[in-house]
Coordinates of C-alpha atoms and ligand atoms in Angstrom, one line a residue:
X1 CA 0.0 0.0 0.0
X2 CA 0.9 3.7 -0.8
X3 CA 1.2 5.7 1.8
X4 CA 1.5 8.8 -0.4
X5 CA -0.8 9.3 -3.7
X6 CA 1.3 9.4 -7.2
X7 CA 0.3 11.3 -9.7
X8 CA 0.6 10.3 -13.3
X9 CA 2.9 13.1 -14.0
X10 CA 4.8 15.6 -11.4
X11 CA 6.1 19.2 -13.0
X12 CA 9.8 19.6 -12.9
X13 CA 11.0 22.6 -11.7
X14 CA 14.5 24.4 -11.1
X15 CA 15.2 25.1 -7.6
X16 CA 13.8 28.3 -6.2
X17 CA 16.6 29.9 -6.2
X18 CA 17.4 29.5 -9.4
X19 CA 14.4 30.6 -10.6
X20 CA 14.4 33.6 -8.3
X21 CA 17.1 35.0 -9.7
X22 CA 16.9 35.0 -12.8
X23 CA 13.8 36.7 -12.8
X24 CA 15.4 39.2 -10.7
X25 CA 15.6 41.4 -13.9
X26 CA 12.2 41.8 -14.7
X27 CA 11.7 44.3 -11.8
X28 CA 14.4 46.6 -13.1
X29 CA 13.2 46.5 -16.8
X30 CA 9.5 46.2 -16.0
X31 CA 9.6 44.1 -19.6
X32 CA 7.0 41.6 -18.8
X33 CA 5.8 40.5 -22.1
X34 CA 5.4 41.8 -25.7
X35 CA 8.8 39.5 -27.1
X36 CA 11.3 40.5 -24.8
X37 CA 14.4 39.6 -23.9
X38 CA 13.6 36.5 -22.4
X39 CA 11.4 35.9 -25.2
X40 CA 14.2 36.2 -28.0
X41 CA 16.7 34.3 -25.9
X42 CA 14.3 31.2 -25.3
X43 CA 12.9 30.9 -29.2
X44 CA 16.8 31.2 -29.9
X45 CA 17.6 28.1 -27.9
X46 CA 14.8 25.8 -28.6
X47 CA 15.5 26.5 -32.3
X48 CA 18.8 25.5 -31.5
X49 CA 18.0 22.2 -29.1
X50 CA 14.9 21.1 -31.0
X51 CA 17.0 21.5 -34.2
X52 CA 14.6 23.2 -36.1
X53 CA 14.7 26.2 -39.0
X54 CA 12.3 28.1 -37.6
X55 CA 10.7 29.0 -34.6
X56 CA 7.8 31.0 -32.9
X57 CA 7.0 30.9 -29.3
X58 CA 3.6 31.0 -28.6
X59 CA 1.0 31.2 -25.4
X60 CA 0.7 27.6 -24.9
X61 CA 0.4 24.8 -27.4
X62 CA -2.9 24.2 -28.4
X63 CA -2.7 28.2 -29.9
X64 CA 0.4 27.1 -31.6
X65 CA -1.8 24.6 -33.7
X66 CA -5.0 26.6 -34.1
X67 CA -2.9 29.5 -35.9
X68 CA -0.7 27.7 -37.9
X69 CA -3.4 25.7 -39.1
X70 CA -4.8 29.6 -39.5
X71 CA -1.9 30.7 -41.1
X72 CA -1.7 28.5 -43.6
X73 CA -4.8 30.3 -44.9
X74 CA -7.0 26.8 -45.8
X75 CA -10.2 27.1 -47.8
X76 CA -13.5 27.4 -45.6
X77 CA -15.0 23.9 -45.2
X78 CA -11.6 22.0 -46.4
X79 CA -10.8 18.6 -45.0
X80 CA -8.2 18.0 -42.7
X81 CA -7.5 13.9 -42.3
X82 CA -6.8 13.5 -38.4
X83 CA -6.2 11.3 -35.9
X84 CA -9.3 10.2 -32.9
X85 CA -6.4 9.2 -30.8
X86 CA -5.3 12.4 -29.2
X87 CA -5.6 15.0 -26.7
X88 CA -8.7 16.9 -27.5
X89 CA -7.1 20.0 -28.6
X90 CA -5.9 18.6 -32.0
X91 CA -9.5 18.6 -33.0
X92 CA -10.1 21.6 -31.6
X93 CA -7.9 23.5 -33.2
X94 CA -8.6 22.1 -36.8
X95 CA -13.1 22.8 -35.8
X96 CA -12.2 26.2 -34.7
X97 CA -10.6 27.1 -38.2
X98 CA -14.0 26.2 -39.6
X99 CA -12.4 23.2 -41.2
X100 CA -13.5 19.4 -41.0
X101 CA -11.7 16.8 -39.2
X102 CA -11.6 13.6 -40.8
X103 CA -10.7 10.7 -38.7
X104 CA -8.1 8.0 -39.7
X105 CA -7.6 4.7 -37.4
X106 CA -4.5 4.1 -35.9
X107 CA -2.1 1.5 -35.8
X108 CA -2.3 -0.4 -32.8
X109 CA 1.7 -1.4 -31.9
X110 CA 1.7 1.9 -31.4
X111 CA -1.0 4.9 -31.7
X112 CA 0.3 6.4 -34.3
X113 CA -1.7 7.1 -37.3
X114 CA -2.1 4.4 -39.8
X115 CA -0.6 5.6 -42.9
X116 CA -2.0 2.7 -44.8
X117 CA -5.5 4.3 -44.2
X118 CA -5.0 8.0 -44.8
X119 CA -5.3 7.4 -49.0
X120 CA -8.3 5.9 -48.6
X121 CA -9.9 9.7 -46.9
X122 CA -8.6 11.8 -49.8
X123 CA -11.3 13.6 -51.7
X124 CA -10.7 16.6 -53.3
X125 CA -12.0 18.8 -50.3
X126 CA -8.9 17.8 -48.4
X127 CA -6.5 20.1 -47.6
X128 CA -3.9 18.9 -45.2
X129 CA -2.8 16.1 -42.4
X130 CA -2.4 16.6 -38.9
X131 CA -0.8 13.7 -37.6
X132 CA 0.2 13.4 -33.6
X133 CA 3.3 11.8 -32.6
X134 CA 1.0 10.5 -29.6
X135 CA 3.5 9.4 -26.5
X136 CA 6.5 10.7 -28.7
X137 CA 6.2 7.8 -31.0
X138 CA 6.9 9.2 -33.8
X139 CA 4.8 8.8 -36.9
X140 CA 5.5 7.7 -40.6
X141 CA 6.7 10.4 -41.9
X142 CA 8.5 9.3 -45.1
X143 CA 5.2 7.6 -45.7
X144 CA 2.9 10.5 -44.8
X145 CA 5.2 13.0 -46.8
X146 CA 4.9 10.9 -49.9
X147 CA 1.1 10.8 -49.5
X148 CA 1.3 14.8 -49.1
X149 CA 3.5 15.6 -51.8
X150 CA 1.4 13.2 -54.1
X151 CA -2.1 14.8 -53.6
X152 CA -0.8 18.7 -52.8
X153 CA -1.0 18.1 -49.2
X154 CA 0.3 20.1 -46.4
X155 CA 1.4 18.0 -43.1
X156 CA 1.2 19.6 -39.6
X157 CA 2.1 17.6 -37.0
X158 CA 1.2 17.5 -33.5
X159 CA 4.4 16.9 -31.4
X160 CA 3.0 18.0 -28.1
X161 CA 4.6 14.8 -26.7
X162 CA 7.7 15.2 -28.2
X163 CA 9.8 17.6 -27.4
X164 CA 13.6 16.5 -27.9
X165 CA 12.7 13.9 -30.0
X166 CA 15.3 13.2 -32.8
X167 CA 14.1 10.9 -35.7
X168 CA 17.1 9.6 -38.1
X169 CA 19.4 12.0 -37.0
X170 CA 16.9 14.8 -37.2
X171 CA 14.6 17.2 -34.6
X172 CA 11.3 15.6 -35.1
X173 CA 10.2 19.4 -35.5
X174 CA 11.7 19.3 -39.1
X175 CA 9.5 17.1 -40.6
X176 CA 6.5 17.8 -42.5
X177 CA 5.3 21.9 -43.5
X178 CA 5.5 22.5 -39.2
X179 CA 5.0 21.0 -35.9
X180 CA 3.8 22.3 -32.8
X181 CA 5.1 21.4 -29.3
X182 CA 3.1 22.5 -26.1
X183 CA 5.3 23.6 -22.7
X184 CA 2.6 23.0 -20.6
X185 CA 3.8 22.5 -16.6
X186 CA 2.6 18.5 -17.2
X187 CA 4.9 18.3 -20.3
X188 CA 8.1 17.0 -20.5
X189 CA 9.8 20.7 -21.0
X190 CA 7.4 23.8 -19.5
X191 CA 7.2 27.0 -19.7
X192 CA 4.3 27.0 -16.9
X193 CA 1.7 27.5 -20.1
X194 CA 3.4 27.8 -23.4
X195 CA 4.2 26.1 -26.9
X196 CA 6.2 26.7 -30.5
X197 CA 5.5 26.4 -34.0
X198 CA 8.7 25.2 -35.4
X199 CA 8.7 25.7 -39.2
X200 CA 11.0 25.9 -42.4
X201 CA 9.4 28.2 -44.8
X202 CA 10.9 32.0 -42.8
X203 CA 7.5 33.5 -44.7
X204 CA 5.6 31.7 -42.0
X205 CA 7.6 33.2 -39.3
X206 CA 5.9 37.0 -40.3
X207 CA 2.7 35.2 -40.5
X208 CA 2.4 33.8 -36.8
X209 CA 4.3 36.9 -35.6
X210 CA 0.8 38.9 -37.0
X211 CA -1.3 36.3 -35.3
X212 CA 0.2 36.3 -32.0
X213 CA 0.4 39.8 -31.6
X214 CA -2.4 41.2 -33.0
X215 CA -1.2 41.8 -36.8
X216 CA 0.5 45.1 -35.1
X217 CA 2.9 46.2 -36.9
X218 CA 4.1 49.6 -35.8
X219 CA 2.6 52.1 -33.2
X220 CA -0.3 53.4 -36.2
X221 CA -0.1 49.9 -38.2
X222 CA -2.0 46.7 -37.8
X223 CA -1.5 44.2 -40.7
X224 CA -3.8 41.6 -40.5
X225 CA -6.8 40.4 -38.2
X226 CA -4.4 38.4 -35.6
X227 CA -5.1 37.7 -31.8
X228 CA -3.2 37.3 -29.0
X229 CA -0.5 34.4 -28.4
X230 CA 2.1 35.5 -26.7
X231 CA 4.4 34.3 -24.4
X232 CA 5.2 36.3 -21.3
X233 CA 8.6 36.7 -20.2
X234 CA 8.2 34.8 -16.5
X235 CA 6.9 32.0 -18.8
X236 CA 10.1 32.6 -21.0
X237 CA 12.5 32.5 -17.6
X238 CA 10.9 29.2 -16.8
X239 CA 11.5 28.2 -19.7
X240 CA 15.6 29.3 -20.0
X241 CA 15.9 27.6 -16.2
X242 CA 14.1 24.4 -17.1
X243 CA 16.1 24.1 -20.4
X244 CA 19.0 24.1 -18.3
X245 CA 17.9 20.6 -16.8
X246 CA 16.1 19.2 -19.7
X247 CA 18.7 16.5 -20.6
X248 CA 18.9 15.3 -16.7
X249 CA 14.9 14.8 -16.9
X250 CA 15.0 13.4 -19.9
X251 CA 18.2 10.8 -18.5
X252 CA 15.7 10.5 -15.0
X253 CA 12.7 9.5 -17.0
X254 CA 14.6 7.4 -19.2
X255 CA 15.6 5.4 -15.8
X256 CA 12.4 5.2 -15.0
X257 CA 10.8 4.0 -17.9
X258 CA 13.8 1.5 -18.7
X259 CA 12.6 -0.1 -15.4
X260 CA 8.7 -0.2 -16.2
X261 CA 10.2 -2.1 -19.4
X262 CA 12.3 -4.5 -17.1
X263 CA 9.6 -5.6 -14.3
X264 CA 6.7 -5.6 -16.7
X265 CA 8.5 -7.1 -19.4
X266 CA 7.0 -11.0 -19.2
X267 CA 3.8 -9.7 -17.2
X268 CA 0.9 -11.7 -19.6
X269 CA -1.7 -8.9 -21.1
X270 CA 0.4 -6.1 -20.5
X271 CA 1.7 -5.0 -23.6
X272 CA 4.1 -2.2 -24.5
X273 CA 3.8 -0.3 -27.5
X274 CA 7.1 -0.9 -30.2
X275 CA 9.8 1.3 -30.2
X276 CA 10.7 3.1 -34.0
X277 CA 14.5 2.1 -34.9
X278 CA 16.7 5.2 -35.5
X279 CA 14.5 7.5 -32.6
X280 CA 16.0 8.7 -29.5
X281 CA 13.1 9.2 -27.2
X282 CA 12.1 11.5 -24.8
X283 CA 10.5 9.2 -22.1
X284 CA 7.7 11.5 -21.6
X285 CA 4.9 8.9 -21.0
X286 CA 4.8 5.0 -20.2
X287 CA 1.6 3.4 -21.6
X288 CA 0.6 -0.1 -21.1
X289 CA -2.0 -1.9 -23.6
X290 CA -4.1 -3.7 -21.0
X291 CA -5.5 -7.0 -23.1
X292 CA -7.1 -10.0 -22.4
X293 CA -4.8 -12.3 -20.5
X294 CA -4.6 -9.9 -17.9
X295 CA -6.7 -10.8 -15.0
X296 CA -8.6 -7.3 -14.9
X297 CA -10.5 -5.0 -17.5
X298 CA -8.5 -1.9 -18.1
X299 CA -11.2 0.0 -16.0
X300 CA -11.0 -2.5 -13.2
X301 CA -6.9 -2.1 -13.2
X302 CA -7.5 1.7 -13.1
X303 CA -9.8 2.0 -9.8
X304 CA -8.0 -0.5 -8.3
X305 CA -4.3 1.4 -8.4
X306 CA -6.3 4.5 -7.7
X307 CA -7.9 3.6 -4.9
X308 CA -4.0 1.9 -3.3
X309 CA -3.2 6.2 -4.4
X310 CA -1.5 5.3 -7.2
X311 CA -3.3 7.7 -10.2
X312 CA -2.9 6.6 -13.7
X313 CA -4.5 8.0 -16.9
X314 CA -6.8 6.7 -19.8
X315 CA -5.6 8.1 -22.1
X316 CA -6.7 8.9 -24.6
X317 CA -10.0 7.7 -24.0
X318 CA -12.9 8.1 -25.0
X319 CA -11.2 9.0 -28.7
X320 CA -11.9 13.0 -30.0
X321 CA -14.2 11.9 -32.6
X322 CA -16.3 10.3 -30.0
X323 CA -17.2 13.3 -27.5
X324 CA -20.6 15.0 -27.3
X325 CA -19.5 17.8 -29.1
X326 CA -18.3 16.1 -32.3
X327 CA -20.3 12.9 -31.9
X328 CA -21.2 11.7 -35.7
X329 CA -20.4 15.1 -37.1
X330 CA -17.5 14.1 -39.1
X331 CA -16.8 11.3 -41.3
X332 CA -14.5 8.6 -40.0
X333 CA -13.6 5.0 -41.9
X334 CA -13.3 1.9 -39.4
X335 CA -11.6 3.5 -36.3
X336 CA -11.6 -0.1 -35.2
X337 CA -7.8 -0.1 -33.8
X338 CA -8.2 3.3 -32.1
X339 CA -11.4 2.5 -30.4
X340 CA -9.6 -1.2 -28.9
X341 CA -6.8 1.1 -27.9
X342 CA -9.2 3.8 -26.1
X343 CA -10.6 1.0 -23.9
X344 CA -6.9 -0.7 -23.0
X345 CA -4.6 2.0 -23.0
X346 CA -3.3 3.1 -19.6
X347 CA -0.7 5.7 -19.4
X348 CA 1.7 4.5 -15.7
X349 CA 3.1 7.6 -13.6
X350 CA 6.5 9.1 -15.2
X351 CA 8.6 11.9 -13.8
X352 CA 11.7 12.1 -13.0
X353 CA 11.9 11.9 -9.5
X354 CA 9.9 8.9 -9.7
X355 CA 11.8 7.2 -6.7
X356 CA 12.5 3.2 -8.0
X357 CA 10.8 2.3 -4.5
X358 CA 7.5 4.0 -5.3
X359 CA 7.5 2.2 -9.0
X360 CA 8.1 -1.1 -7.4
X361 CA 5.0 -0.3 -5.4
X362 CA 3.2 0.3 -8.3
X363 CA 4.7 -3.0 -10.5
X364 CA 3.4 -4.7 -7.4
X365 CA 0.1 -3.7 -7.6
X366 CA -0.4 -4.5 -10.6
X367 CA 1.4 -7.8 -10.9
X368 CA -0.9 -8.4 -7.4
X369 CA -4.4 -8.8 -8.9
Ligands
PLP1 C1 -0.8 19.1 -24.3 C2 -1.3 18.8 -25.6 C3 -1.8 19.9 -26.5 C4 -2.1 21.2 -26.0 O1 -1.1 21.9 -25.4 P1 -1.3 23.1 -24.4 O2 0.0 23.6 -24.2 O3 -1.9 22.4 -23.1 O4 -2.3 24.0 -25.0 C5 -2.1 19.5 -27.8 N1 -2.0 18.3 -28.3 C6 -1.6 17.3 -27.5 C7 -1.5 15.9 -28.0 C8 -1.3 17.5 -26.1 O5 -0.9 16.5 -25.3

């Protein structure tokens, strides 16, 4: 038994100190927003970590998506060929432009959109592909480039999960027309709220600048019909202090995770998703497949650790497509894989200061029932 709950996820955070004084500055400046210093320095650096082109902060990560998607500057009504297996804000954001999701399965070793399936949506409404690299596995992007390229396509991915994610050699960020990543304090980098566009066509770069910020251009001069996405320059300071620490989270989780792998390993009905050759991984989440040769229904598995205080997550469940606001709206072929996932997917607790002691706990729990 627990004698302390456990979160799914725990934000880090640099000491206080640290923090402290590094926004010591602000008081002298009184520069607390509006792409300062701060600001400039942090889009500088994740351009440089994530190993991107281009870069744009934004306000947090879901805005990142909605205006790209915006700038991109999509016919009304066009069709955007999605995945049900996400975090609601993909859908969202592609609804609020006042285009249609379409929904593609997924494949089930692991969540990723099935790129066998997305040909078979085309019509000649569609207009792009927002793919998510759910859990930072990272989609088929040779595959879903080709299919883009083929038909006129543009590819945005969601890589909210990702973040320091390298693919062949490359920042996952640099594939496809853009990505997004959100910095949100449950994320595996934060900026308390916060996200990026990252990007390689520098036109785009003037195009989210207007649409963070208003379309202001000059003290009498507004450009274009923009809003407001800005990141703030406390946000930013997080951001520069967490940065700092990144790769000693990342190492922590990795620990942590490697040892799920270990003592779940052989455990019958608890599958793993596959790990992509050729990825170095961020170890942001640890999801288990719960299937039938395990003694309990996902459900059952997920009261019972919650009520020893260890707090897991369904996610994602139930899938986007499925929620009362979108229910039978859009089209969607088959989602058969995603829907089997939605009910056995179960995403353990990972942070870095997981202590080994506390995930022994939890491997005991579940290998108790
Ligand atoms: C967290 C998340 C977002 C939204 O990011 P915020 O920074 O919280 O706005 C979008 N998509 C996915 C898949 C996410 O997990």
């Amino acid at each position: 038994m627990c004698n302390k709950k456990i979160f799914v996820t725990r934000s880090s955070m640099p000491t206080y100190e640290e923090y402290i004084e590094a926004i010591k500055p602000l008081w002298d400046s009184r520069w607390l927003t509006n792409m300062g210093k701060y600001h400039q320095e942090l889009e500088g650096k994740l351009k440089e970590y994530l190993d991107v082109q281009e870069l744009s902060l934004m306000v947090n990560g879901h805005m990142a998506l909605e205006m790209v998607i915006q700038a991109m500057d999509f016919p009304e009504g066009g069709e955007v060929i999605t995945t049900p297996f996400t975090f609601i804000s993909t859908t969202h954001a592609i609804v609020r432009n006042g285009l249609k999701p379409v929904f593609c399965d997924v494949k089930p070793e692991d969540g990723t959109i099935d790129e066998r399936k997305i040909e078979g949506l085309i019509t000649e409404h569609t207009v792009a592909i927002v793919p998510v690299h759910v859990y930072g596995n990272v989609c088929n992007v040779e595959e879903i480039q080709r299919i883009a390229d083929r038909y006129g396509l543009k590819v945005i991915y969601d890589a909210a999960h990702a973040f320091g994610v390298k693919y062949k050699g490359k920042g996952i960020g640099s594939y496809g027309d853009a990505s997004i990543f959100s910095f949100h304090a449950t994320k595996v980098f934060h900026t308390i709220e916060g996200g990026a566009v990252a990007f390689s066509d520098p036109e785009l770069y003037e195009k989210l600048f207007n649409l963070k910020n208003f379309g202001i251009r000059g003290e009498e001069l507004v450009v274009s019909v923009g809003a407001n996405g800005k990141m703030n320059e406390f946000s930013a300071i997080m951001g520069l202090c967490n940065l700092r620490h990144v790769e000693q989270a990342i190492a922590q989780r990795k620990v942590v995770c490697e040892e799920y792998e270990r003592q779940l390993g052989g455990v019958p009905g608890i599958r793993r998703f596959e790990k992509k050759p050729e990825t170095e991984r961020n170890y942001g989440y640890f999801p288990i497949v719960v299937g039938n040769e395990y003694p309990l229904k996902r459900d059952e598995l997920y009261e019972k650790l919650k009520e020893q205080g260890i707090y897991t997550r369904k996610y994602f469940y139930p899938l986007t497509s499925d929620q009362d606001c979108f229910n039978n709206r859009y089209r969607e072929m088959g989602l058969e894989c995603a829907r089997e996932l939605a009910k056995s997917v179960l995403v353990l607790p990972v942070y870095g200061e997981l202590e080994i002691e506390k995930l022994r706990e939890i491997v005991k729990s579940i290998l108790s029932f």
